[in-house]
mmCIF file of C-alpha atoms in Angstrom:
data_model
loop_
_atom_site.group_PDB
_atom_site.id
_atom_site.type_symbol
_atom_site.label_atom_id
_atom_site.label_comp_id
_atom_site.label_asym_id
_atom_site.label_seq_id
_atom_site.Cartn_x
_atom_site.Cartn_y
_atom_site.Cartn_z
ATOM 1 C CA UNK I 237 -12.465 32.338 -78.974
ATOM 2 C CA UNK I 238 -9.150 31.922 -77.168
ATOM 3 C CA UNK I 239 -8.986 29.231 -74.589
ATOM 4 C CA UNK I 240 -9.158 30.146 -70.904
ATOM 5 C CA UNK I 241 -7.375 27.011 -69.627
ATOM 6 C CA UNK I 242 -5.622 23.793 -70.574
ATOM 7 C CA UNK I 243 -7.420 20.530 -69.852
ATOM 8 C CA UNK I 244 -5.582 17.245 -69.302
ATOM 9 C CA UNK I 245 -7.126 14.638 -71.586
ATOM 10 C CA UNK I 246 -6.074 11.797 -69.283
ATOM 11 C CA UNK I 247 -7.470 13.007 -65.925
ATOM 12 C CA UNK I 248 -9.629 16.029 -66.874
ATOM 13 C CA UNK I 249 -7.951 18.546 -64.596
ATOM 14 C CA UNK I 250 -8.000 22.227 -65.687
ATOM 15 C CA UNK I 251 -4.704 24.110 -65.653
ATOM 16 C CA UNK I 252 -4.206 27.878 -65.800
ATOM 17 C CA UNK I 253 -0.921 28.051 -67.736
ATOM 18 C CA UNK I 254 1.562 26.144 -69.835
ATOM 19 C CA UNK I 255 3.934 26.028 -66.856
ATOM 20 C CA UNK I 256 1.304 24.230 -64.767
ATOM 21 C CA UNK I 257 0.699 21.802 -67.638
ATOM 22 C CA UNK I 258 4.398 21.033 -67.814
ATOM 23 C CA UNK I 259 4.618 20.424 -64.045
ATOM 24 C CA UNK I 260 1.508 18.243 -64.228
ATOM 25 C CA UNK I 261 3.072 16.217 -67.027
ATOM 26 C CA UNK I 262 6.292 15.735 -65.042
ATOM 27 C CA UNK I 263 4.419 14.541 -61.937
ATOM 28 C CA UNK I 264 1.824 12.320 -63.661
ATOM 29 C CA UNK I 265 3.434 11.470 -67.029
ATOM 30 C CA UNK I 266 0.234 12.737 -68.745
ATOM 31 C CA UNK I 267 0.909 14.313 -72.143
ATOM 32 C CA UNK I 268 -2.531 14.807 -73.708
ATOM 33 C CA UNK I 269 -3.505 18.483 -73.206
ATOM 34 C CA UNK I 270 -6.015 20.658 -75.091
ATOM 35 C CA UNK I 271 -7.305 24.206 -74.876
ATOM 36 C CA UNK I 272 -10.608 24.699 -73.051
ATOM 37 C CA UNK I 273 -13.012 27.601 -72.933
ATOM 38 C CA UNK I 274 -13.893 26.661 -69.348
ATOM 39 C CA UNK I 275 -12.113 28.886 -66.873
ATOM 40 C CA UNK I 276 -10.365 27.428 -63.814
ATOM 41 C CA UNK I 277 -12.521 27.973 -60.721
ATOM 42 C CA UNK I 278 -11.384 30.710 -58.366
ATOM 43 C CA UNK I 279 -13.385 30.333 -55.133
ATOM 44 C CA UNK I 280 -12.071 32.700 -52.461
ATOM 45 C CA UNK I 281 -12.919 32.060 -48.769
ATOM 46 C CA UNK I 282 -14.582 35.213 -47.420
ATOM 47 C CA UNK I 283 -13.281 34.447 -43.879
ATOM 48 C CA UNK I 284 -9.552 33.900 -44.440
ATOM 49 C CA UNK I 285 -9.109 34.786 -48.148
ATOM 50 C CA UNK I 286 -7.744 31.363 -49.233
ATOM 51 C CA UNK I 287 -8.353 30.667 -52.966
ATOM 52 C CA UNK I 288 -9.697 27.263 -53.983
ATOM 53 C CA UNK I 289 -9.517 25.991 -57.549
ATOM 54 C CA UNK I 290 -12.114 23.220 -57.286
ATOM 55 C CA UNK I 291 -15.223 22.229 -55.394
ATOM 56 C CA UNK I 292 -13.276 19.372 -53.830
ATOM 57 C CA UNK I 293 -10.631 21.775 -52.527
ATOM 58 C CA UNK I 294 -13.267 24.131 -51.110
ATOM 59 C CA UNK I 295 -15.008 21.219 -49.351
ATOM 60 C CA UNK I 296 -11.684 20.118 -47.875
ATOM 61 C CA UNK I 297 -11.006 23.676 -46.667
ATOM 62 C CA UNK I 298 -14.447 23.800 -45.060
ATOM 63 C CA UNK I 299 -13.851 20.472 -43.335
ATOM 64 C CA UNK I 300 -10.491 21.596 -41.932
ATOM 65 C CA UNK I 301 -11.340 25.174 -40.886
ATOM 66 C CA UNK I 302 -15.129 25.320 -40.645
ATOM 67 C CA UNK I 303 -15.236 28.204 -43.146
ATOM 68 C CA UNK I 304 -18.154 27.661 -45.487
ATOM 69 C CA UNK I 305 -18.659 30.999 -47.284
ATOM 70 C CA UNK I 306 -16.810 31.389 -50.611
ATOM 71 C CA UNK I 307 -16.851 34.171 -53.210
ATOM 72 C CA UNK I 308 -16.785 33.040 -56.881
ATOM 73 C CA UNK I 309 -14.210 35.210 -58.672
ATOM 74 C CA UNK I 310 -13.715 32.896 -61.607
ATOM 75 C CA UNK I 311 -14.857 35.487 -64.182
ATOM 76 C CA UNK I 312 -12.559 38.159 -62.758
ATOM 77 C CA UNK I 313 -9.455 35.960 -62.844
ATOM 78 C CA UNK I 314 -10.220 34.314 -66.221
ATOM 79 C CA UNK I 315 -7.699 35.379 -68.899
ATOM 80 C CA UNK I 316 -6.962 33.977 -72.362
ATOM 81 C CA UNK I 317 -4.223 31.396 -72.090
ATOM 82 C CA UNK I 318 -0.976 31.921 -73.969
ATOM 83 C CA UNK I 319 0.597 28.949 -75.722
ATOM 84 C CA UNK I 320 3.927 30.686 -76.274
ATOM 85 C CA UNK I 321 6.842 29.109 -74.441
ATOM 86 C CA UNK I 322 7.985 31.100 -71.426
ATOM 87 C CA UNK I 323 10.935 33.454 -71.881
ATOM 88 C CA UNK I 324 13.797 32.383 -69.642
ATOM 89 C CA UNK I 325 14.850 35.564 -67.887
ATOM 90 C CA UNK I 326 15.282 36.469 -64.292
ATOM 91 C CA UNK I 327 12.170 38.632 -64.216
ATOM 92 C CA UNK I 328 10.052 36.001 -65.869
ATOM 93 C CA UNK I 329 11.445 33.292 -63.616
ATOM 94 C CA UNK I 330 10.453 35.268 -60.584
ATOM 95 C CA UNK I 331 6.987 36.000 -61.931
ATOM 96 C CA UNK I 332 6.576 32.351 -62.968
ATOM 97 C CA UNK I 333 7.614 31.115 -59.535
ATOM 98 C CA UNK I 334 5.163 33.502 -57.952
ATOM 99 C CA UNK I 335 2.416 32.282 -60.265
ATOM 100 C CA UNK I 336 3.287 28.667 -59.491
ATOM 101 C CA UNK I 337 3.230 29.413 -55.766
ATOM 102 C CA UNK I 338 -0.116 31.154 -56.160
ATOM 103 C CA UNK I 339 -1.524 28.222 -58.106
ATOM 104 C CA UNK I 340 -0.146 25.660 -55.641
ATOM 105 C CA UNK I 341 -2.495 26.945 -52.938
ATOM 106 C CA UNK I 342 -5.487 25.706 -54.864
ATOM 107 C CA UNK I 343 -4.193 22.338 -56.049
ATOM 108 C CA UNK I 344 -4.963 18.916 -54.659
ATOM 109 C CA UNK I 345 -2.732 17.466 -51.936
ATOM 110 C CA UNK I 346 -0.600 14.338 -52.305
ATOM 111 C CA UNK I 347 1.898 12.362 -50.217
ATOM 112 C CA UNK I 348 5.396 13.814 -50.646
ATOM 113 C CA UNK I 349 8.091 11.832 -52.426
ATOM 114 C CA UNK I 350 10.897 10.646 -50.130
ATOM 115 C CA UNK I 351 14.114 8.672 -50.542
ATOM 116 C CA UNK I 352 13.179 4.981 -50.753
ATOM 117 C CA UNK I 353 16.361 3.609 -49.189
ATOM 118 C CA UNK I 354 16.076 5.939 -46.203
ATOM 119 C CA UNK I 355 12.433 4.977 -45.949
ATOM 120 C CA UNK I 356 13.321 1.280 -45.898
ATOM 121 C CA UNK I 357 15.963 1.907 -43.233
ATOM 122 C CA UNK I 358 13.493 3.710 -40.983
ATOM 123 C CA UNK I 359 10.839 1.036 -41.455
ATOM 124 C CA UNK I 360 13.448 -1.619 -40.734
ATOM 125 C CA UNK I 361 14.155 0.138 -37.426
ATOM 126 C CA UNK I 362 10.485 -0.235 -36.511
ATOM 127 C CA UNK I 363 9.104 3.225 -37.304
ATOM 128 C CA UNK I 364 5.595 3.401 -38.853
ATOM 129 C CA UNK I 365 5.369 4.410 -42.504
ATOM 130 C CA UNK I 366 3.542 7.672 -41.796
ATOM 131 C CA UNK I 367 6.064 8.698 -39.116
ATOM 132 C CA UNK I 368 9.030 7.815 -41.319
ATOM 133 C CA UNK I 369 7.553 9.742 -44.281
ATOM 134 C CA UNK I 370 6.874 12.791 -42.116
ATOM 135 C CA UNK I 371 10.377 12.680 -40.631
ATOM 136 C CA UNK I 372 12.109 12.434 -44.024
ATOM 137 C CA UNK I 373 9.935 15.161 -45.555
ATOM 138 C CA UNK I 374 10.353 17.722 -42.763
ATOM 139 C CA UNK I 375 14.059 16.948 -42.156
ATOM 140 C CA UNK I 376 14.919 17.776 -45.757
ATOM 141 C CA UNK I 377 14.955 14.191 -47.046
ATOM 142 C CA UNK I 378 18.729 14.290 -46.680
ATOM 143 C CA UNK I 379 20.019 11.738 -44.177
ATOM 144 C CA UNK I 380 18.942 9.039 -41.786
ATOM 145 C CA UNK I 381 20.436 10.873 -38.808
ATOM 146 C CA UNK I 382 18.433 14.031 -39.506
ATOM 147 C CA UNK I 383 15.244 11.998 -39.835
ATOM 148 C CA UNK I 384 15.809 10.176 -36.521
ATOM 149 C CA UNK I 385 16.707 13.439 -34.774
ATOM 150 C CA UNK I 386 13.468 14.918 -36.076
ATOM 151 C CA UNK I 387 11.497 11.924 -34.741
ATOM 152 C CA UNK I 388 13.134 12.250 -31.304
ATOM 153 C CA UNK I 389 12.363 15.986 -31.159
ATOM 154 C CA UNK I 390 8.748 15.596 -32.344
ATOM 155 C CA UNK I 391 7.790 12.246 -30.783
ATOM 156 C CA UNK I 392 5.164 13.955 -28.606
ATOM 157 C CA UNK I 393 3.461 15.769 -31.508
ATOM 158 C CA UNK I 394 -0.215 14.746 -31.755
ATOM 159 C CA UNK I 395 -0.002 14.345 -35.561
ATOM 160 C CA UNK I 396 3.324 12.499 -35.716
ATOM 161 C CA UNK I 397 1.673 9.348 -37.091
ATOM 162 C CA UNK I 398 -0.450 11.193 -39.687
ATOM 163 C CA UNK I 399 0.674 10.992 -43.307
ATOM 164 C CA UNK I 400 1.891 14.447 -44.518
ATOM 165 C CA UNK I 401 0.315 16.022 -47.615
ATOM 166 C CA UNK I 402 1.765 18.552 -50.039
ATOM 167 C CA UNK I 403 0.284 20.315 -53.111
ATOM 168 C CA UNK I 404 0.337 18.183 -56.248
ATOM 169 C CA UNK I 405 2.426 20.733 -58.164
ATOM 170 C CA UNK I 406 5.224 20.907 -55.593
ATOM 171 C CA UNK I 407 8.461 19.183 -56.487
ATOM 172 C CA UNK I 408 10.336 17.541 -53.693
ATOM 173 C CA UNK I 409 13.504 16.185 -55.147
ATOM 174 C CA UNK I 410 14.741 13.231 -53.141
ATOM 175 C CA UNK I 411 18.374 13.849 -52.493
ATOM 176 C CA UNK I 412 20.670 10.969 -53.006
ATOM 177 C CA UNK I 413 22.174 9.507 -49.849
ATOM 178 C CA UNK I 414 25.773 10.426 -49.295
ATOM 179 C CA UNK I 415 26.504 7.152 -47.440
ATOM 180 C CA UNK I 416 27.008 3.652 -48.723
ATOM 181 C CA UNK I 417 24.718 0.857 -47.482
ATOM 182 C CA UNK I 418 27.406 -0.386 -45.097
ATOM 183 C CA UNK I 419 27.937 3.122 -43.738
ATOM 184 C CA UNK I 420 24.189 3.568 -43.389
ATOM 185 C CA UNK I 421 23.967 0.365 -41.341
ATOM 186 C CA UNK I 422 26.807 1.518 -39.110
ATOM 187 C CA UNK I 423 25.177 4.932 -38.748
ATOM 188 C CA UNK I 424 21.829 3.373 -37.960
ATOM 189 C CA UNK I 425 23.483 1.179 -35.316
ATOM 190 C CA UNK I 426 25.117 4.264 -33.800
ATOM 191 C CA UNK I 427 21.793 6.068 -33.770
ATOM 192 C CA UNK I 428 20.053 3.100 -32.150
ATOM 193 C CA UNK I 429 22.828 2.900 -29.550
ATOM 194 C CA UNK I 430 22.501 6.617 -28.889
ATOM 195 C CA UNK I 431 18.739 6.345 -28.511
ATOM 196 C CA UNK I 432 19.199 3.344 -26.181
ATOM 197 C CA UNK I 433 21.676 5.208 -23.992
ATOM 198 C CA UNK I 434 19.406 8.226 -23.887
ATOM 199 C CA UNK I 435 16.490 6.026 -22.823
ATOM 200 C CA UNK I 436 18.620 4.284 -20.166
ATOM 201 C CA UNK I 437 19.722 7.640 -18.793
ATOM 202 C CA UNK I 438 16.116 8.793 -18.576
ATOM 203 C CA UNK I 439 15.179 5.548 -16.840
ATOM 204 C CA UNK I 440 18.032 5.934 -14.338
ATOM 205 C CA UNK I 441 16.984 9.494 -13.664
ATOM 206 C CA UNK I 442 13.408 8.391 -13.162
ATOM 207 C CA UNK I 443 14.555 5.585 -10.834
ATOM 208 C CA UNK I 444 16.605 8.056 -8.789
ATOM 209 C CA UNK I 445 13.586 10.303 -8.436
ATOM 210 C CA UNK I 446 11.451 7.339 -7.375
ATOM 211 C CA UNK I 447 14.097 6.269 -4.831
ATOM 212 C CA UNK I 448 14.197 9.784 -3.385
ATOM 213 C CA UNK I 449 10.419 9.739 -3.117
ATOM 214 C CA UNK I 450 10.496 6.318 -1.402
ATOM 215 C CA UNK I 451 13.112 7.566 1.086
ATOM 216 C CA UNK I 452 11.050 10.672 1.823
ATOM 217 C CA UNK I 453 7.905 8.627 2.376
ATOM 218 C CA UNK I 454 9.839 6.173 4.581
ATOM 219 C CA UNK I 455 11.149 8.999 6.747
ATOM 220 C CA UNK I 456 7.683 10.473 7.079
ATOM 221 C CA UNK I 457 6.296 7.077 8.116
ATOM 222 C CA UNK I 458 9.063 6.586 10.701
ATOM 223 C CA UNK I 459 8.463 10.049 12.104
ATOM 224 C CA UNK I 460 4.717 9.440 12.270
ATOM 225 C CA UNK I 461 5.344 6.101 14.014
ATOM 226 C CA UNK I 462 7.701 7.745 16.514
ATOM 227 C CA UNK I 463 5.146 10.452 17.305
ATOM 228 C CA UNK I 464 2.417 7.831 17.718
ATOM 229 C CA UNK I 465 4.598 5.763 20.072
ATOM 230 C CA UNK I 466 5.474 8.882 22.086
ATOM 231 C CA UNK I 467 1.799 9.803 22.383
ATOM 232 C CA UNK I 468 0.953 6.236 23.398
ATOM 233 C CA UNK I 469 3.683 6.293 26.052
ATOM 234 C CA UNK I 470 2.334 9.573 27.430
ATOM 235 C CA UNK I 471 -1.212 8.173 27.496
ATOM 236 C CA UNK I 472 0.018 5.054 29.299
ATOM 237 C CA UNK I 473 1.895 7.113 31.905
ATOM 238 C CA UNK I 474 -1.155 9.306 32.466
ATOM 239 C CA UNK I 475 -3.347 6.213 32.809
ATOM 240 C CA UNK I 476 -0.993 4.617 35.330
ATOM 241 C CA UNK I 477 -0.804 7.826 37.311
ATOM 242 C CA UNK I 478 -4.589 8.098 37.411
ATOM 243 C CA UNK I 479 -4.822 4.429 38.374
ATOM 244 C CA UNK I 480 -2.405 4.899 41.281
ATOM 245 C CA UNK I 481 -4.283 7.952 42.469
ATOM 246 C CA UNK I 482 -7.560 6.062 42.283
ATOM 247 C CA UNK I 483 -6.028 3.160 44.226
ATOM 248 C CA UNK I 484 -4.686 5.582 46.818
ATOM 249 C CA UNK I 485 -8.116 7.182 47.232
ATOM 250 C CA UNK I 486 -9.706 3.741 47.569
ATOM 251 C CA UNK I 487 -7.214 2.719 50.289
ATOM 252 C CA UNK I 488 -7.816 5.961 52.116
ATOM 253 C CA UNK I 489 -11.556 5.420 51.925
ATOM 254 C CA UNK I 490 -11.191 1.874 53.252
ATOM 255 C CA UNK I 491 -8.939 3.103 56.052
ATOM 256 C CA UNK I 492 -11.459 5.753 57.053
ATOM 257 C CA UNK I 493 -14.239 3.179 56.983
ATOM 258 C CA UNK I 494 -12.215 0.829 59.193
ATOM 259 C CA UNK I 495 -11.533 3.645 61.623
ATOM 260 C CA UNK I 496 -15.234 4.427 61.744
ATOM 261 C CA UNK I 497 -16.073 0.756 62.345
ATOM 262 C CA UNK I 498 -13.468 0.557 65.072
ATOM 263 C CA UNK I 499 -14.810 3.667 66.757
ATOM 264 C CA UNK I 500 -18.360 2.278 66.508
ATOM 265 C CA UNK I 501 -17.345 -1.002 68.173
ATOM 266 C CA UNK I 502 -15.586 0.850 70.981
ATOM 267 C CA UNK I 503 -18.684 2.936 71.485
ATOM 268 C CA UNK I 504 -20.901 -0.167 71.690
ATOM 269 C CA UNK I 505 -18.520 -1.760 74.174
ATOM 270 C CA UNK I 506 -18.586 1.393 76.291
ATOM 271 C CA UNK I 507 -14.915 2.126 75.751
ATOM 272 C CA UNK I 508 -13.641 5.675 75.437
ATOM 273 C CA UNK I 509 -12.714 6.913 71.956
ATOM 274 C CA UNK I 510 -9.199 6.029 70.879
ATOM 275 C CA UNK I 511 -6.680 8.827 70.995
ATOM 276 C CA UNK I 512 -5.432 9.351 67.400
ATOM 277 C CA UNK I 513 -2.043 10.520 68.671
ATOM 278 C CA UNK I 514 -1.605 7.381 70.738
ATOM 279 C CA UNK I 515 -2.651 5.121 67.835
ATOM 280 C CA UNK I 516 0.031 6.487 65.536
ATOM 281 C CA UNK I 517 3.587 5.239 66.073
ATOM 282 C CA UNK I 518 6.045 7.872 67.152
ATOM 283 C CA UNK I 519 8.879 6.477 65.040
ATOM 284 C CA UNK I 520 9.168 7.097 61.271
ATOM 285 C CA UNK I 521 7.828 4.643 58.763
ATOM 286 C CA UNK I 522 11.314 3.543 57.767
ATOM 287 C CA UNK I 523 12.229 2.668 61.325
ATOM 288 C CA UNK I 524 8.883 0.942 61.750
ATOM 289 C CA UNK I 525 9.692 -1.399 58.866
ATOM 290 C CA UNK I 526 13.033 -2.219 60.479
ATOM 291 C CA UNK I 527 11.408 -3.011 63.842
ATOM 292 C CA UNK I 528 10.855 -6.692 64.573
ATOM 293 C CA UNK I 529 7.588 -6.016 66.434
ATOM 294 C CA UNK I 530 4.611 -4.754 64.400
ATOM 295 C CA UNK I 531 3.164 -1.564 65.744
ATOM 296 C CA UNK I 532 0.672 -0.958 62.935
ATOM 297 C CA UNK I 533 -2.770 -2.393 63.686
ATOM 298 C CA UNK I 534 -3.802 -5.300 61.510
ATOM 299 C CA UNK I 535 -6.403 -4.239 58.948
ATOM 300 C CA UNK I 536 -9.354 -6.279 57.803
ATOM 301 C CA UNK I 537 -7.719 -6.850 54.416
ATOM 302 C CA UNK I 538 -4.652 -8.304 56.107
ATOM 303 C CA UNK I 539 -6.824 -10.592 58.201
ATOM 304 C CA UNK I 540 -8.606 -11.775 55.044
ATOM 305 C CA UNK I 541 -5.242 -12.374 53.358
ATOM 306 C CA UNK I 542 -4.074 -14.363 56.385
ATOM 307 C CA UNK I 543 -7.210 -16.551 56.223
ATOM 308 C CA UNK I 544 -6.572 -17.310 52.554
ATOM 309 C CA UNK I 545 -2.875 -17.957 53.198
ATOM 310 C CA UNK I 546 -3.742 -20.356 56.035
ATOM 311 C CA UNK I 547 -6.286 -22.148 53.827
ATOM 312 C CA UNK I 548 -3.706 -22.701 51.092
ATOM 313 C CA UNK I 549 -0.903 -23.785 53.431
ATOM 314 C CA UNK I 550 -3.160 -26.318 55.200
ATOM 315 C CA UNK I 551 -4.117 -27.869 51.849
ATOM 316 C CA UNK I 552 -0.992 -27.199 49.781
ATOM 317 C CA UNK I 553 -1.061 -30.737 48.407
ATOM 318 C CA UNK I 554 -4.452 -30.198 46.729
ATOM 319 C CA UNK I 555 -4.186 -27.072 44.534
ATOM 320 C CA UNK I 556 -7.447 -27.820 42.715
ATOM 321 C CA UNK I 557 -9.406 -27.901 45.986
ATOM 322 C CA UNK I 558 -7.802 -24.646 47.163
ATOM 323 C CA UNK I 559 -8.538 -22.886 43.854
ATOM 324 C CA UNK I 560 -12.155 -24.109 43.948
ATOM 325 C CA UNK I 561 -12.534 -22.734 47.479
ATOM 326 C CA UNK I 562 -11.146 -19.339 46.421
ATOM 327 C CA UNK I 563 -13.492 -19.198 43.408
ATOM 328 C CA UNK I 564 -16.515 -20.156 45.607
ATOM 329 C CA UNK I 565 -15.678 -17.413 48.104
ATOM 330 C CA UNK I 566 -15.307 -14.952 45.207
ATOM 331 C CA UNK I 567 -18.767 -15.939 43.955
ATOM 332 C CA UNK I 568 -20.337 -15.357 47.437
ATOM 333 C CA UNK I 569 -18.657 -11.963 47.793
ATOM 334 C CA UNK I 570 -19.448 -10.909 44.234
ATOM 335 C CA UNK I 571 -23.156 -11.821 44.521
ATOM 336 C CA UNK I 572 -23.559 -9.743 47.675
ATOM 337 C CA UNK I 573 -21.672 -6.775 46.174
ATOM 338 C CA UNK I 574 -23.836 -6.848 43.030
ATOM 339 C CA UNK I 575 -27.156 -7.578 44.772
ATOM 340 C CA UNK I 576 -26.944 -6.200 48.332
ATOM 341 C CA UNK I 577 -30.754 -6.176 48.697
ATOM 342 C CA UNK I 578 -31.152 -9.877 47.892
ATOM 343 C CA UNK I 579 -31.296 -11.821 51.162
ATOM 344 C CA UNK I 580 -30.642 -15.144 49.450
ATOM 345 C CA UNK I 581 -27.123 -13.979 48.643
ATOM 346 C CA UNK I 582 -26.536 -12.735 52.188
ATOM 347 C CA UNK I 583 -27.593 -15.991 53.914
ATOM 348 C CA UNK I 584 -25.611 -19.277 53.770
ATOM 349 C CA UNK I 585 -26.648 -22.592 55.393
ATOM 350 C CA UNK I 586 -23.566 -24.006 57.078
ATOM 351 C CA UNK I 587 -24.831 -27.586 56.832
ATOM 352 C CA UNK I 588 -25.189 -27.356 53.057
ATOM 353 C CA UNK I 589 -23.135 -30.287 51.625
ATOM 354 C CA UNK I 590 -21.872 -28.228 48.683
ATOM 355 C CA UNK I 591 -20.773 -25.379 50.983
ATOM 356 C CA UNK I 592 -19.103 -27.833 53.377
ATOM 357 C CA UNK I 593 -17.284 -29.570 50.525
ATOM 358 C CA UNK I 594 -16.074 -26.353 48.926
ATOM 359 C CA UNK I 595 -15.519 -23.936 51.859
ATOM 360 C CA UNK I 596 -16.848 -25.047 55.240
ATOM 361 C CA UNK I 597 -14.514 -28.027 55.698
ATOM 362 C CA UNK I 598 -11.416 -25.964 54.877
ATOM 363 C CA UNK I 599 -9.730 -24.070 57.680
ATOM 364 C CA UNK I 600 -9.967 -20.334 57.115
ATOM 365 C CA UNK I 601 -12.968 -20.371 54.745
ATOM 366 C CA UNK I 602 -15.666 -19.429 57.264
ATOM 367 C CA UNK I 603 -13.317 -16.991 59.006
ATOM 368 C CA UNK I 604 -12.825 -15.199 55.689
ATOM 369 C CA UNK I 605 -16.602 -14.741 55.321
ATOM 370 C CA UNK I 606 -16.845 -13.451 58.871
ATOM 371 C CA UNK I 607 -14.235 -10.810 58.093
ATOM 372 C CA UNK I 608 -16.446 -9.804 55.142
ATOM 373 C CA UNK I 609 -19.258 -9.087 57.616
ATOM 374 C CA UNK I 610 -21.105 -12.421 57.825
ATOM 375 C CA UNK I 611 -22.342 -13.466 61.294
ATOM 376 C CA UNK I 612 -23.527 -16.822 62.643
ATOM 377 C CA UNK I 613 -27.235 -16.859 63.563
ATOM 378 C CA UNK I 614 -29.878 -19.351 64.742
ATOM 379 C CA UNK I 615 -27.475 -21.336 66.880
ATOM 380 C CA UNK I 616 -24.728 -21.390 64.301
ATOM 381 C CA UNK I 617 -26.914 -22.904 61.583
ATOM 382 C CA UNK I 618 -26.553 -19.976 59.147
ATOM 383 C CA UNK I 619 -24.045 -17.341 58.155
ATOM 384 C CA UNK I 620 -25.920 -14.058 57.614
ATOM 385 C CA UNK I 621 -24.831 -10.601 56.490
ATOM 386 C CA UNK I 622 -27.303 -7.929 57.669
ATOM 387 C CA UNK I 623 -28.288 -5.375 55.035
ATOM 388 C CA UNK I 624 -27.159 -2.423 57.153
ATOM 389 C CA UNK I 625 -23.723 -3.992 57.560
ATOM 390 C CA UNK I 626 -23.063 -4.531 53.873
ATOM 391 C CA UNK I 627 -19.864 -2.593 53.137
ATOM 392 C CA UNK I 628 -19.146 -2.475 49.426
ATOM 393 C CA UNK I 629 -15.610 -1.259 50.046
ATOM 394 C CA UNK I 630 -14.867 -4.252 52.282
ATOM 395 C CA UNK I 631 -16.418 -6.601 49.744
ATOM 396 C CA UNK I 632 -14.327 -5.064 46.953
ATOM 397 C CA UNK I 633 -11.221 -5.459 49.083
ATOM 398 C CA UNK I 634 -12.158 -9.107 49.679
ATOM 399 C CA UNK I 635 -12.596 -9.612 45.930
ATOM 400 C CA UNK I 636 -9.166 -8.099 45.276
ATOM 401 C CA UNK I 637 -7.553 -10.429 47.808
ATOM 402 C CA UNK I 638 -9.275 -13.451 46.267
ATOM 403 C CA UNK I 639 -8.249 -12.449 42.728
ATOM 404 C CA UNK I 640 -4.659 -12.028 43.884
ATOM 405 C CA UNK I 641 -4.704 -15.441 45.555
ATOM 406 C CA UNK I 642 -6.114 -17.092 42.400
ATOM 407 C CA UNK I 643 -3.776 -15.568 39.810
ATOM 408 C CA UNK I 644 -0.581 -15.400 41.901
ATOM 409 C CA UNK I 645 1.135 -18.840 41.792
ATOM 410 C CA UNK I 646 3.402 -17.878 44.714
ATOM 411 C CA UNK I 647 0.554 -16.817 47.028
ATOM 412 C CA UNK I 648 0.929 -18.507 50.429
ATOM 413 C CA UNK I 649 4.202 -20.194 49.461
ATOM 414 C CA UNK I 650 6.575 -17.751 51.147
#
């Protein structure tokens, strides 16, 4: 029976033709071949139609693609092997190349052969072995420049550091370098310099983009700060305006209360009501300020301020004593304003040593309390503020005058 294949006696692989045996011998240096009645496997993938010549190759195909169904067509493709040498003609060369290409699809895969000197140059430049091998193989294994250009173009490939594999029967002839070692070193230096300049240019471009982004962010921050300051200025102006209006309303309320008190006193004294037209000065306010004689009636706040000014001027050599008197008066006024129903805050014994030391012995202290509404009772033994005469507005005005006298270092000096 004629043999269906050739078996390598060194490694046991089955080959379909003499041509495959010759290629196997050239690649592996094996020379012990014999005819075999065992046909070469022909497992065809039913999904994609790829032929596999061994169980190992079919398992590898399954692992890579996930295709697991194969059709065994070994008996259909099995033909007696011919030991006659191939006829060298164009037609036979074409058919032999086609057969070799067909057989290559089912062979085992190996690492391609590359130029050793180029490989050493690339490794000396710091490239990994797998990347250098892949670059030389796919760039034609011709020159160092082509390999480096390939690496630059494919540096982002996910499989750039995976070792390439080719069929075992493929012949990749390593072309001899056309440059001398000295020229290769010079070329490598030029390539490194080119790569360095390219990297520096990319870094400069990136830095320019970052600088533009920093400038944009800085402008946005300055604009946001300007808007915030403008809004704060508007809020402050609105607050000051509201504060002035509130102060104006408070003064008007105090003025009305003083007018009512004045009218009440005139009524108790049996005097006729004051004519509003006669009370107001006929001259304008500007002329009134220029006049040497005051025509505006003295208000209770002014009388309180005059008492405090007199107290400070009479004891200007003892600032601590004056400040203590102002703070004591502020405490009396504040207690009554906060607790108008508490009689203990509205009644002061004049003979109390603490009161005499702090307020009573100082000229203007008792007068200030009387302007706040306190009255002397029981033969001048007590100062008392009746509940029905507690005027919160007057007390608040007194507190304002006292606060001004305490915090203003020039109060009473001029």
